[in-house]
Amino acid sequence: MESRKTRSMLLTILITIVLMDVYFKNLIAAEKVTPKVAAMFAFGDSLIDNGNNNYLRSLAKANYDPYGIDFGQGFASGRFSNGKTIIDYLGDFLGLALLPAYASPDAKGRGIIQGVNYASASAGILEETGRNLGERFSFRQQVENFASNLNQLKNVMEGEQLGLYLNKSLAVVIMGSNDYINNYFLTSFYATSYIYTPTAYSDLLIQQYTKQILALYRLGLRKFFLAAIGLLGCIPNQLANTFSPPGTCASFANDMALMFNTKLKSQVTQLNRNYKDAVFVYGNTYDVVADMLINSTNYGFTVTDTGCCGIGRNQGQITCLPFSAPCINRDEHVFWDAFHPTQAAYKLLVEKAYNGPPSDCYPVNIKQMVDM
Ligand SMILES: *[C@@H]1O[C@H](CO)[C@@H](O)[C@H](O)[C@H]1NC(C)=O
Ligand SMILES: *[C@@H]1O[C@H](CO)[C@@H](O)[C@H](O)[C@H]1NC(C)=O
């Protein structure tokens, strides 16, 4: 009797050891393919929208050919490029699958665990920005949409577990271009340029922007990549509208982007000082794109002032229309349409943000941030 009990106990221990061995071997195996972050949450505009506007009553949509011609899934997903965007390439670096668009049916249940893309074409920091193009998720609304996903995640994770998960997640914010292009510069639609000087306007934007960043912090996010605004005066649409001579850009538009960027960078320094349990990184996309435009041949670009798909001056007066034929040498163009870069340019931007020196990504790059 006694010995049978002992034998059964030994057997139980043996089985436990075998199971633990299998368990730990699986853990190690899983580690090799484990993504570098728990999840990525993206907030932004058409530069990274991956289909949210497909579900809105908006004129700002990219769900038709030839958008996505190089994406490799045989359809236009709603990305404003010939292929992948910054978020897609960043996901590759981080070992994540493509993020679902918040408004798509994929963004529910297990579909949101590795992150969600909230970006909406024509949206901006200010609530009114982009209203000339119809519905959009403003930055504030995008933060609310994230909060609603967070409530869903609370059903599958305990408080402490959720805190750790958010701590290991990355927030990416690419916002602000539309507050100029689809607000301040559109003087017939918006009053902002009559109310605010350029300086006062950039102060207002930074203040509203910081408010949303802190809302995300309070919801639990701790790692932030905050991208600068690009060279607004060099996009084909601005070149066309301002009749910029070849080789020049609309300097007033670039100067306004620079003013915003300078303030964003000092805000990042301030945030890092005030919130020691979080990391805020400034992505210097402005200088990275400037380098691409000026030292274009270093990167294999031969066309820097003309859209690959579009009509009129600089192929930027009317942006890429349904079924229009795009250029063939898409990897040699910085700009895909009147407003947006090609995937070749997006890829370079991500390489610099992920691995670049502090002049490209400050004070640390994304790789360093996610390793913290
Ligand atoms: C998140 O991580 C940071 C270090 O990266 C740490 O200081 C902080 O306490 C962590 N917070 C939570 C909720 O785990
Ligand atoms: C162009 O390349 C040169 C040499 O590498 C560099 O010094 C300069 O800063 C680059 N221009 C821009 C706008 O980045």
mmCIF file with all atom_site columns, N, CA, C and O in Angstrom, residues 7-58:
data_model
loop_
_atom_site.group_PDB
_atom_site.id
_atom_site.type_symbol
_atom_site.label_atom_id
_atom_site.label_alt_id
_atom_site.label_comp_id
_atom_site.label_asym_id
_atom_site.label_entity_id
_atom_site.label_seq_id
_atom_site.pdbx_PDB_ins_code
_atom_site.Cartn_x
_atom_site.Cartn_y
_atom_site.Cartn_z
_atom_site.occupancy
_atom_site.B_iso_or_equiv
_atom_site.pdbx_formal_charge
_atom_site.auth_seq_id
_atom_site.auth_comp_id
_atom_site.auth_asym_id
_atom_site.auth_atom_id
_atom_site.pdbx_PDB_model_num
ATOM 1   N N  . ARG A 1 7  ? 5.213   5.109  -5.295  1.00 0.00 ? 7  ARG A N  1
ATOM 2   C CA . ARG A 1 7  ? 5.432   4.978  -6.740  1.00 0.00 ? 7  ARG A CA 1
ATOM 3   C C  . ARG A 1 7  ? 4.588   6.028  -7.504  1.00 0.00 ? 7  ARG A C  1
ATOM 4   O O  . ARG A 1 7  ? 5.075   6.681  -8.424  1.00 0.00 ? 7  ARG A O  1
ATOM 5   N N  . SER A 1 8  ? 3.334   6.186  -7.098  1.00 0.00 ? 8  SER A N  1
ATOM 6   C CA . SER A 1 8  ? 2.451   7.134  -7.797  1.00 0.00 ? 8  SER A CA 1
ATOM 7   C C  . SER A 1 8  ? 2.943   8.571  -7.592  1.00 0.00 ? 8  SER A C  1
ATOM 8   O O  . SER A 1 8  ? 2.845   9.404  -8.489  1.00 0.00 ? 8  SER A O  1
ATOM 9   N N  . MET A 1 9  ? 3.512   8.816  -6.384  1.00 0.00 ? 9  MET A N  1
ATOM 10  C CA . MET A 1 9  ? 4.051   10.165 -6.134  1.00 0.00 ? 9  MET A CA 1
ATOM 11  C C  . MET A 1 9  ? 5.248   10.430 -7.039  1.00 0.00 ? 9  MET A C  1
ATOM 12  O O  . MET A 1 9  ? 5.380   11.495 -7.636  1.00 0.00 ? 9  MET A O  1
ATOM 13  N N  . LEU A 1 10 ? 6.121   9.408  -7.136  1.00 0.00 ? 10 LEU A N  1
ATOM 14  C CA . LEU A 1 10 ? 7.319   9.545  -7.983  1.00 0.00 ? 10 LEU A CA 1
ATOM 15  C C  . LEU A 1 10 ? 6.927   9.795  -9.437  1.00 0.00 ? 10 LEU A C  1
ATOM 16  O O  . LEU A 1 10 ? 7.513   10.623 -10.128 1.00 0.00 ? 10 LEU A O  1
ATOM 17  N N  . LEU A 1 11 ? 5.895   9.047  -9.853  1.00 0.00 ? 11 LEU A N  1
ATOM 18  C CA . LEU A 1 11 ? 5.417   9.191  -11.229 1.00 0.00 ? 11 LEU A CA 1
ATOM 19  C C  . LEU A 1 11 ? 4.918   10.623 -11.473 1.00 0.00 ? 11 LEU A C  1
ATOM 20  O O  . LEU A 1 11 ? 5.240   11.241 -12.492 1.00 0.00 ? 11 LEU A O  1
ATOM 21  N N  . THR A 1 12 ? 4.178   11.147 -10.501 1.00 0.00 ? 12 THR A N  1
ATOM 22  C CA . THR A 1 12 ? 3.663   12.514 -10.614 1.00 0.00 ? 12 THR A CA 1
ATOM 23  C C  . THR A 1 12 ? 4.824   13.513 -10.753 1.00 0.00 ? 12 THR A C  1
ATOM 24  O O  . THR A 1 12 ? 4.807   14.405 -11.599 1.00 0.00 ? 12 THR A O  1
ATOM 25  N N  . ILE A 1 13 ? 5.851   13.317 -9.929  1.00 0.00 ? 13 ILE A N  1
ATOM 26  C CA . ILE A 1 13 ? 7.019   14.220 -9.968  1.00 0.00 ? 13 ILE A CA 1
ATOM 27  C C  . ILE A 1 13 ? 7.689   14.134 -11.340 1.00 0.00 ? 13 ILE A C  1
ATOM 28  O O  . ILE A 1 13 ? 8.021   15.153 -11.952 1.00 0.00 ? 13 ILE A O  1
ATOM 29  N N  . LEU A 1 14 ? 7.845   12.874 -11.812 1.00 0.00 ? 14 LEU A N  1
ATOM 30  C CA . LEU A 1 14 ? 8.496   12.651 -13.104 1.00 0.00 ? 14 LEU A CA 1
ATOM 31  C C  . LEU A 1 14 ? 7.728   13.369 -14.226 1.00 0.00 ? 14 LEU A C  1
ATOM 32  O O  . LEU A 1 14 ? 8.312   14.097 -15.019 1.00 0.00 ? 14 LEU A O  1
ATOM 33  N N  . ILE A 1 15 ? 6.408   13.186 -14.218 1.00 0.00 ? 15 ILE A N  1
ATOM 34  C CA . ILE A 1 15 ? 5.579   13.827 -15.254 1.00 0.00 ? 15 ILE A CA 1
ATOM 35  C C  . ILE A 1 15 ? 5.716   15.351 -15.160 1.00 0.00 ? 15 ILE A C  1
ATOM 36  O O  . ILE A 1 15 ? 5.868   16.037 -16.172 1.00 0.00 ? 15 ILE A O  1
ATOM 37  N N  . THR A 1 16 ? 5.719   15.847 -13.926 1.00 0.00 ? 16 THR A N  1
ATOM 38  C CA . THR A 1 16 ? 5.864   17.291 -13.722 1.00 0.00 ? 16 THR A CA 1
ATOM 39  C C  . THR A 1 16 ? 7.174   17.795 -14.315 1.00 0.00 ? 16 THR A C  1
ATOM 40  O O  . THR A 1 16 ? 7.210   18.810 -15.013 1.00 0.00 ? 16 THR A O  1
ATOM 41  N N  . ILE A 1 17 ? 8.250   17.033 -14.060 1.00 0.00 ? 17 ILE A N  1
ATOM 42  C CA . ILE A 1 17 ? 9.566   17.444 -14.578 1.00 0.00 ? 17 ILE A CA 1
ATOM 43  C C  . ILE A 1 17 ? 9.555   17.481 -16.108 1.00 0.00 ? 17 ILE A C  1
ATOM 44  O O  . ILE A 1 17 ? 10.003  18.447 -16.721 1.00 0.00 ? 17 ILE A O  1
ATOM 45  N N  . VAL A 1 18 ? 8.984   16.413 -16.699 1.00 0.00 ? 18 VAL A N  1
ATOM 46  C CA . VAL A 1 18 ? 8.921   16.341 -18.163 1.00 0.00 ? 18 VAL A CA 1
ATOM 47  C C  . VAL A 1 18 ? 8.123   17.524 -18.710 1.00 0.00 ? 18 VAL A C  1
ATOM 48  O O  . VAL A 1 18 ? 8.560   18.202 -19.641 1.00 0.00 ? 18 VAL A O  1
ATOM 49  N N  . LEU A 1 19 ? 6.982   17.783 -18.086 1.00 0.00 ? 19 LEU A N  1
ATOM 50  C CA . LEU A 1 19 ? 6.131   18.882 -18.563 1.00 0.00 ? 19 LEU A CA 1
ATOM 51  C C  . LEU A 1 19 ? 6.837   20.229 -18.423 1.00 0.00 ? 19 LEU A C  1
ATOM 52  O O  . LEU A 1 19 ? 6.774   21.069 -19.309 1.00 0.00 ? 19 LEU A O  1
ATOM 53  N N  . MET A 1 20 ? 7.537   20.419 -17.291 1.00 0.00 ? 20 MET A N  1
ATOM 54  C CA . MET A 1 20 ? 8.247   21.689 -17.075 1.00 0.00 ? 20 MET A CA 1
ATOM 55  C C  . MET A 1 20 ? 9.349   21.878 -18.106 1.00 0.00 ? 20 MET A C  1
ATOM 56  O O  . MET A 1 20 ? 9.570   22.966 -18.608 1.00 0.00 ? 20 MET A O  1
ATOM 57  N N  . ASP A 1 21 ? 10.020  20.726 -18.406 1.00 0.00 ? 21 ASP A N  1
ATOM 58  C CA . ASP A 1 21 ? 11.091  20.758 -19.401 1.00 0.00 ? 21 ASP A CA 1
ATOM 59  C C  . ASP A 1 21 ? 10.531  21.216 -20.753 1.00 0.00 ? 21 ASP A C  1
ATOM 60  O O  . ASP A 1 21 ? 11.077  22.115 -21.396 1.00 0.00 ? 21 ASP A O  1
ATOM 61  N N  . VAL A 1 22 ? 9.420   20.604 -21.147 1.00 0.00 ? 22 VAL A N  1
ATOM 62  C CA . VAL A 1 22 ? 8.758   20.968 -22.404 1.00 0.00 ? 22 VAL A CA 1
ATOM 63  C C  . VAL A 1 22 ? 8.361   22.445 -22.368 1.00 0.00 ? 22 VAL A C  1
ATOM 64  O O  . VAL A 1 22 ? 8.602   23.197 -23.310 1.00 0.00 ? 22 VAL A O  1
ATOM 65  N N  . TYR A 1 23 ? 7.798   22.844 -21.225 1.00 0.00 ? 23 TYR A N  1
ATOM 66  C CA . TYR A 1 23 ? 7.331   24.223 -21.062 1.00 0.00 ? 23 TYR A CA 1
ATOM 67  C C  . TYR A 1 23 ? 8.477   25.212 -21.262 1.00 0.00 ? 23 TYR A C  1
ATOM 68  O O  . TYR A 1 23 ? 8.375   26.168 -22.028 1.00 0.00 ? 23 TYR A O  1
ATOM 69  N N  . PHE A 1 24 ? 9.624   24.961 -20.581 1.00 0.00 ? 24 PHE A N  1
ATOM 70  C CA . PHE A 1 24 ? 10.724  25.929 -20.675 1.00 0.00 ? 24 PHE A CA 1
ATOM 71  C C  . PHE A 1 24 ? 11.375  25.924 -22.058 1.00 0.00 ? 24 PHE A C  1
ATOM 72  O O  . PHE A 1 24 ? 11.792  26.958 -22.556 1.00 0.00 ? 24 PHE A O  1
ATOM 73  N N  . LYS A 1 25 ? 11.437  24.709 -22.659 1.00 0.00 ? 25 LYS A N  1
ATOM 74  C CA . LYS A 1 25 ? 11.993  24.651 -24.031 1.00 0.00 ? 25 LYS A CA 1
ATOM 75  C C  . LYS A 1 25 ? 11.121  25.467 -24.991 1.00 0.00 ? 25 LYS A C  1
ATOM 76  O O  . LYS A 1 25 ? 11.633  26.162 -25.854 1.00 0.00 ? 25 LYS A O  1
ATOM 77  N N  . ASN A 1 26 ? 9.804   25.369 -24.775 1.00 0.00 ? 26 ASN A N  1
ATOM 78  C CA . ASN A 1 26 ? 8.884   26.155 -25.613 1.00 0.00 ? 26 ASN A CA 1
ATOM 79  C C  . ASN A 1 26 ? 9.065   27.644 -25.386 1.00 0.00 ? 26 ASN A C  1
ATOM 80  O O  . ASN A 1 26 ? 9.028   28.434 -26.325 1.00 0.00 ? 26 ASN A O  1
ATOM 81  N N  . LEU A 1 27 ? 9.274   27.984 -24.111 1.00 0.00 ? 27 LEU A N  1
ATOM 82  C CA . LEU A 1 27 ? 9.476   29.395 -23.775 1.00 0.00 ? 27 LEU A CA 1
ATOM 83  C C  . LEU A 1 27 ? 10.679  29.948 -24.527 1.00 0.00 ? 27 LEU A C  1
ATOM 84  O O  . LEU A 1 27 ? 10.624  31.030 -25.113 1.00 0.00 ? 27 LEU A O  1
ATOM 85  N N  . ILE A 1 28 ? 11.790  29.147 -24.506 1.00 0.00 ? 28 ILE A N  1
ATOM 86  C CA . ILE A 1 28 ? 13.018  29.592 -25.175 1.00 0.00 ? 28 ILE A CA 1
ATOM 87  C C  . ILE A 1 28 ? 12.797  29.697 -26.682 1.00 0.00 ? 28 ILE A C  1
ATOM 88  O O  . ILE A 1 28 ? 13.187  30.661 -27.317 1.00 0.00 ? 28 ILE A O  1
ATOM 89  N N  . ALA A 1 29 ? 12.099  28.674 -27.232 1.00 0.00 ? 29 ALA A N  1
ATOM 90  C CA . ALA A 1 29 ? 11.814  28.681 -28.666 1.00 0.00 ? 29 ALA A CA 1
ATOM 91  C C  . ALA A 1 29 ? 10.971  29.899 -29.034 1.00 0.00 ? 29 ALA A C  1
ATOM 92  O O  . ALA A 1 29 ? 11.227  30.580 -30.020 1.00 0.00 ? 29 ALA A O  1
ATOM 93  N N  . ALA A 1 30 ? 9.976   30.188 -28.169 1.00 0.00 ? 30 ALA A N  1
ATOM 94  C CA . ALA A 1 30 ? 9.075   31.312 -28.433 1.00 0.00 ? 30 ALA A CA 1
ATOM 95  C C  . ALA A 1 30 ? 9.836   32.634 -28.385 1.00 0.00 ? 30 ALA A C  1
ATOM 96  O O  . ALA A 1 30 ? 9.559   33.538 -29.154 1.00 0.00 ? 30 ALA A O  1
ATOM 97  N N  . GLU A 1 31 ? 10.830  32.696 -27.483 1.00 0.00 ? 31 GLU A N  1
ATOM 98  C CA . GLU A 1 31 ? 11.596  33.924 -27.312 1.00 0.00 ? 31 GLU A CA 1
ATOM 99  C C  . GLU A 1 31 ? 12.227  34.379 -28.632 1.00 0.00 ? 31 GLU A C  1
ATOM 100 O O  . GLU A 1 31 ? 12.290  35.559 -28.912 1.00 0.00 ? 31 GLU A O  1
ATOM 101 N N  . LYS A 1 32 ? 12.664  33.404 -29.423 1.00 0.00 ? 32 LYS A N  1
ATOM 102 C CA . LYS A 1 32 ? 13.355  33.741 -30.678 1.00 0.00 ? 32 LYS A CA 1
ATOM 103 C C  . LYS A 1 32 ? 12.463  34.501 -31.653 1.00 0.00 ? 32 LYS A C  1
ATOM 104 O O  . LYS A 1 32 ? 12.944  35.311 -32.420 1.00 0.00 ? 32 LYS A O  1
ATOM 105 N N  . VAL A 1 33 ? 11.172  34.201 -31.638 1.00 0.00 ? 33 VAL A N  1
ATOM 106 C CA . VAL A 1 33 ? 10.277  34.885 -32.570 1.00 0.00 ? 33 VAL A CA 1
ATOM 107 C C  . VAL A 1 33 ? 9.430   35.948 -31.870 1.00 0.00 ? 33 VAL A C  1
ATOM 108 O O  . VAL A 1 33 ? 8.566   36.537 -32.467 1.00 0.00 ? 33 VAL A O  1
ATOM 109 N N  . THR A 1 34 ? 9.709   36.157 -30.579 1.00 0.00 ? 34 THR A N  1
ATOM 110 C CA . THR A 1 34 ? 8.935   37.148 -29.838 1.00 0.00 ? 34 THR A CA 1
ATOM 111 C C  . THR A 1 34 ? 9.180   38.536 -30.410 1.00 0.00 ? 34 THR A C  1
ATOM 112 O O  . THR A 1 34 ? 10.320  38.939 -30.598 1.00 0.00 ? 34 THR A O  1
ATOM 113 N N  . PRO A 1 35 ? 8.113   39.284 -30.683 1.00 0.00 ? 35 PRO A N  1
ATOM 114 C CA . PRO A 1 35 ? 8.288   40.658 -31.157 1.00 0.00 ? 35 PRO A CA 1
ATOM 115 C C  . PRO A 1 35 ? 9.031   41.509 -30.119 1.00 0.00 ? 35 PRO A C  1
ATOM 116 O O  . PRO A 1 35 ? 9.026   41.178 -28.939 1.00 0.00 ? 35 PRO A O  1
ATOM 117 N N  . LYS A 1 36 ? 9.647   42.574 -30.579 1.00 0.00 ? 36 LYS A N  1
ATOM 118 C CA . LYS A 1 36 ? 10.438  43.430 -29.689 1.00 0.00 ? 36 LYS A CA 1
ATOM 119 C C  . LYS A 1 36 ? 9.578   44.327 -28.806 1.00 0.00 ? 36 LYS A C  1
ATOM 120 O O  . LYS A 1 36 ? 10.085  44.974 -27.898 1.00 0.00 ? 36 LYS A O  1
ATOM 121 N N  . VAL A 1 37 ? 8.300   44.414 -29.102 1.00 0.00 ? 37 VAL A N  1
ATOM 122 C CA . VAL A 1 37 ? 7.370   45.163 -28.259 1.00 0.00 ? 37 VAL A CA 1
ATOM 123 C C  . VAL A 1 37 ? 6.121   44.298 -28.063 1.00 0.00 ? 37 VAL A C  1
ATOM 124 O O  . VAL A 1 37 ? 5.881   43.375 -28.845 1.00 0.00 ? 37 VAL A O  1
ATOM 125 N N  . ALA A 1 38 ? 5.352   44.608 -27.019 1.00 0.00 ? 38 ALA A N  1
ATOM 126 C CA . ALA A 1 38 ? 4.118   43.859 -26.807 1.00 0.00 ? 38 ALA A CA 1
ATOM 127 C C  . ALA A 1 38 ? 3.104   44.227 -27.887 1.00 0.00 ? 38 ALA A C  1
ATOM 128 O O  . ALA A 1 38 ? 2.361   43.385 -28.382 1.00 0.00 ? 38 ALA A O  1
ATOM 129 N N  . ALA A 1 39 ? 3.091   45.513 -28.245 1.00 0.00 ? 39 ALA A N  1
ATOM 130 C CA . ALA A 1 39 ? 2.130   45.998 -29.238 1.00 0.00 ? 39 ALA A CA 1
ATOM 131 C C  . ALA A 1 39 ? 2.585   47.353 -29.758 1.00 0.00 ? 39 ALA A C  1
ATOM 132 O O  . ALA A 1 39 ? 3.452   47.997 -29.161 1.00 0.00 ? 39 ALA A O  1
ATOM 133 N N  . MET A 1 40 ? 2.010   47.760 -30.880 1.00 0.00 ? 40 MET A N  1
ATOM 134 C CA . MET A 1 40 ? 2.274   49.110 -31.404 1.00 0.00 ? 40 MET A CA 1
ATOM 135 C C  . MET A 1 40 ? 0.918   49.779 -31.647 1.00 0.00 ? 40 MET A C  1
ATOM 136 O O  . MET A 1 40 ? 0.013   49.187 -32.253 1.00 0.00 ? 40 MET A O  1
ATOM 137 N N  . PHE A 1 41 ? 0.794   51.004 -31.159 1.00 0.00 ? 41 PHE A N  1
ATOM 138 C CA . PHE A 1 41 ? -0.430  51.774 -31.370 1.00 0.00 ? 41 PHE A CA 1
ATOM 139 C C  . PHE A 1 41 ? -0.057  53.028 -32.147 1.00 0.00 ? 41 PHE A C  1
ATOM 140 O O  . PHE A 1 41 ? 0.802   53.800 -31.723 1.00 0.00 ? 41 PHE A O  1
ATOM 141 N N  . ALA A 1 42 ? -0.691  53.212 -33.318 1.00 0.00 ? 42 ALA A N  1
ATOM 142 C CA . ALA A 1 42 ? -0.306  54.295 -34.220 1.00 0.00 ? 42 ALA A CA 1
ATOM 143 C C  . ALA A 1 42 ? -1.401  55.354 -34.291 1.00 0.00 ? 42 ALA A C  1
ATOM 144 O O  . ALA A 1 42 ? -2.587  55.027 -34.457 1.00 0.00 ? 42 ALA A O  1
ATOM 145 N N  . PHE A 1 43 ? -0.987  56.598 -34.141 1.00 0.00 ? 43 PHE A N  1
ATOM 146 C CA . PHE A 1 43 ? -1.901  57.740 -34.203 1.00 0.00 ? 43 PHE A CA 1
ATOM 147 C C  . PHE A 1 43 ? -1.379  58.676 -35.280 1.00 0.00 ? 43 PHE A C  1
ATOM 148 O O  . PHE A 1 43 ? -0.190  59.006 -35.293 1.00 0.00 ? 43 PHE A O  1
ATOM 149 N N  . GLY A 1 44 ? -2.247  59.129 -36.180 1.00 0.00 ? 44 GLY A N  1
ATOM 150 C CA . GLY A 1 44 ? -1.707  59.992 -37.217 1.00 0.00 ? 44 GLY A CA 1
ATOM 151 C C  . GLY A 1 44 ? -2.684  60.345 -38.308 1.00 0.00 ? 44 GLY A C  1
ATOM 152 O O  . GLY A 1 44 ? -3.906  60.278 -38.149 1.00 0.00 ? 44 GLY A O  1
ATOM 153 N N  . ASP A 1 45 ? -2.109  60.719 -39.454 1.00 0.00 ? 45 ASP A N  1
ATOM 154 C CA . ASP A 1 45 ? -2.887  61.205 -40.594 1.00 0.00 ? 45 ASP A CA 1
ATOM 155 C C  . ASP A 1 45 ? -2.679  60.287 -41.794 1.00 0.00 ? 45 ASP A C  1
ATOM 156 O O  . ASP A 1 45 ? -2.323  59.118 -41.635 1.00 0.00 ? 45 ASP A O  1
ATOM 157 N N  . SER A 1 46 ? -2.866  60.836 -43.000 1.00 0.00 ? 46 SER A N  1
ATOM 158 C CA . SER A 1 46 ? -2.789  59.988 -44.190 1.00 0.00 ? 46 SER A CA 1
ATOM 159 C C  . SER A 1 46 ? -1.406  59.389 -44.408 1.00 0.00 ? 46 SER A C  1
ATOM 160 O O  . SER A 1 46 ? -1.281  58.403 -45.137 1.00 0.00 ? 46 SER A O  1
ATOM 161 N N  . LEU A 1 47 ? -0.376  59.941 -43.783 1.00 0.00 ? 47 LEU A N  1
ATOM 162 C CA . LEU A 1 47 ? 0.955   59.361 -43.953 1.00 0.00 ? 47 LEU A CA 1
ATOM 163 C C  . LEU A 1 47 ? 0.988   57.922 -43.450 1.00 0.00 ? 47 LEU A C  1
ATOM 164 O O  . LEU A 1 47 ? 1.805   57.126 -43.914 1.00 0.00 ? 47 LEU A O  1
ATOM 165 N N  . ILE A 1 48 ? 0.103   57.592 -42.513 1.00 0.00 ? 48 ILE A N  1
ATOM 166 C CA . ILE A 1 48 ? 0.103   56.225 -41.984 1.00 0.00 ? 48 ILE A CA 1
ATOM 167 C C  . ILE A 1 48 ? -1.290  55.573 -41.923 1.00 0.00 ? 48 ILE A C  1
ATOM 168 O O  . ILE A 1 48 ? -1.398  54.434 -41.472 1.00 0.00 ? 48 ILE A O  1
ATOM 169 N N  . ASP A 1 49 ? -2.327  56.272 -42.361 1.00 0.00 ? 49 ASP A N  1
ATOM 170 C CA . ASP A 1 49 ? -3.667  55.656 -42.406 1.00 0.00 ? 49 ASP A CA 1
ATOM 171 C C  . ASP A 1 49 ? -3.561  54.361 -43.220 1.00 0.00 ? 49 ASP A C  1
ATOM 172 O O  . ASP A 1 49 ? -2.996  54.351 -44.311 1.00 0.00 ? 49 ASP A O  1
ATOM 173 N N  . ASN A 1 50 ? -4.084  53.274 -42.664 1.00 0.00 ? 50 ASN A N  1
ATOM 174 C CA . ASN A 1 50 ? -4.039  52.004 -43.405 1.00 0.00 ? 50 ASN A CA 1
ATOM 175 C C  . ASN A 1 50 ? -5.439  51.490 -43.716 1.00 0.00 ? 50 ASN A C  1
ATOM 176 O O  . ASN A 1 50 ? -5.667  50.299 -43.880 1.00 0.00 ? 50 ASN A O  1
ATOM 177 N N  . GLY A 1 51 ? -6.393  52.430 -43.785 1.00 0.00 ? 51 GLY A N  1
ATOM 178 C CA . GLY A 1 51 ? -7.734  52.026 -44.204 1.00 0.00 ? 51 GLY A CA 1
ATOM 179 C C  . GLY A 1 51 ? -8.854  52.569 -43.343 1.00 0.00 ? 51 GLY A C  1
ATOM 180 O O  . GLY A 1 51 ? -10.025 52.288 -43.617 1.00 0.00 ? 51 GLY A O  1
ATOM 181 N N  . ASN A 1 52 ? -8.529  53.341 -42.308 1.00 0.00 ? 52 ASN A N  1
ATOM 182 C CA . ASN A 1 52 ? -9.611  53.874 -41.467 1.00 0.00 ? 52 ASN A CA 1
ATOM 183 C C  . ASN A 1 52 ? -10.591 54.731 -42.253 1.00 0.00 ? 52 ASN A C  1
ATOM 184 O O  . ASN A 1 52 ? -11.805 54.638 -42.054 1.00 0.00 ? 52 ASN A O  1
ATOM 185 N N  . ASN A 1 53 ? -10.069 55.542 -43.166 1.00 0.00 ? 53 ASN A N  1
ATOM 186 C CA . ASN A 1 53 ? -10.974 56.428 -43.905 1.00 0.00 ? 53 ASN A CA 1
ATOM 187 C C  . ASN A 1 53 ? -11.874 55.695 -44.901 1.00 0.00 ? 53 ASN A C  1
ATOM 188 O O  . ASN A 1 53 ? -12.847 56.257 -45.374 1.00 0.00 ? 53 ASN A O  1
ATOM 189 N N  . ASN A 1 54 ? -11.543 54.425 -45.170 1.00 0.00 ? 54 ASN A N  1
ATOM 190 C CA . ASN A 1 54 ? -12.443 53.633 -46.020 1.00 0.00 ? 54 ASN A CA 1
ATOM 191 C C  . ASN A 1 54 ? -13.831 53.555 -45.394 1.00 0.00 ? 54 ASN A C  1
ATOM 192 O O  . ASN A 1 54 ? -14.819 53.356 -46.097 1.00 0.00 ? 54 ASN A O  1
ATOM 193 N N  . TYR A 1 55 ? -13.873 53.672 -44.070 1.00 0.00 ? 55 TYR A N  1
ATOM 194 C CA . TYR A 1 55 ? -15.131 53.491 -43.343 1.00 0.00 ? 55 TYR A CA 1
ATOM 195 C C  . TYR A 1 55 ? -15.790 54.820 -42.990 1.00 0.00 ? 55 TYR A C  1
ATOM 196 O O  . TYR A 1 55 ? -16.773 54.845 -42.277 1.00 0.00 ? 55 TYR A O  1
ATOM 197 N N  . LEU A 1 56 ? -15.226 55.930 -43.466 1.00 0.00 ? 56 LEU A N  1
ATOM 198 C CA . LEU A 1 56 ? -15.765 57.253 -43.141 1.00 0.00 ? 56 LEU A CA 1
ATOM 199 C C  . LEU A 1 56 ? -16.269 57.933 -44.406 1.00 0.00 ? 56 LEU A C  1
ATOM 200 O O  . LEU A 1 56 ? -15.831 57.609 -45.511 1.00 0.00 ? 56 LEU A O  1
ATOM 201 N N  . ARG A 1 57 ? -17.188 58.914 -44.205 1.00 0.00 ? 57 ARG A N  1
ATOM 202 C CA . ARG A 1 57 ? -17.634 59.717 -45.347 1.00 0.00 ? 57 ARG A CA 1
ATOM 203 C C  . ARG A 1 57 ? -16.615 60.804 -45.571 1.00 0.00 ? 57 ARG A C  1
ATOM 204 O O  . ARG A 1 57 ? -16.659 61.877 -44.965 1.00 0.00 ? 57 ARG A O  1
ATOM 205 N N  . SER A 1 58 ? -15.619 60.491 -46.393 1.00 0.00 ? 58 SER A N  1
ATOM 206 C CA . SER A 1 58 ? -14.485 61.387 -46.579 1.00 0.00 ? 58 SER A CA 1
ATOM 207 C C  . SER A 1 58 ? -14.077 61.419 -48.050 1.00 0.00 ? 58 SER A C  1
ATOM 208 O O  . SER A 1 58 ? -14.220 60.421 -48.761 1.00 0.00 ? 58 SER A O  1
#
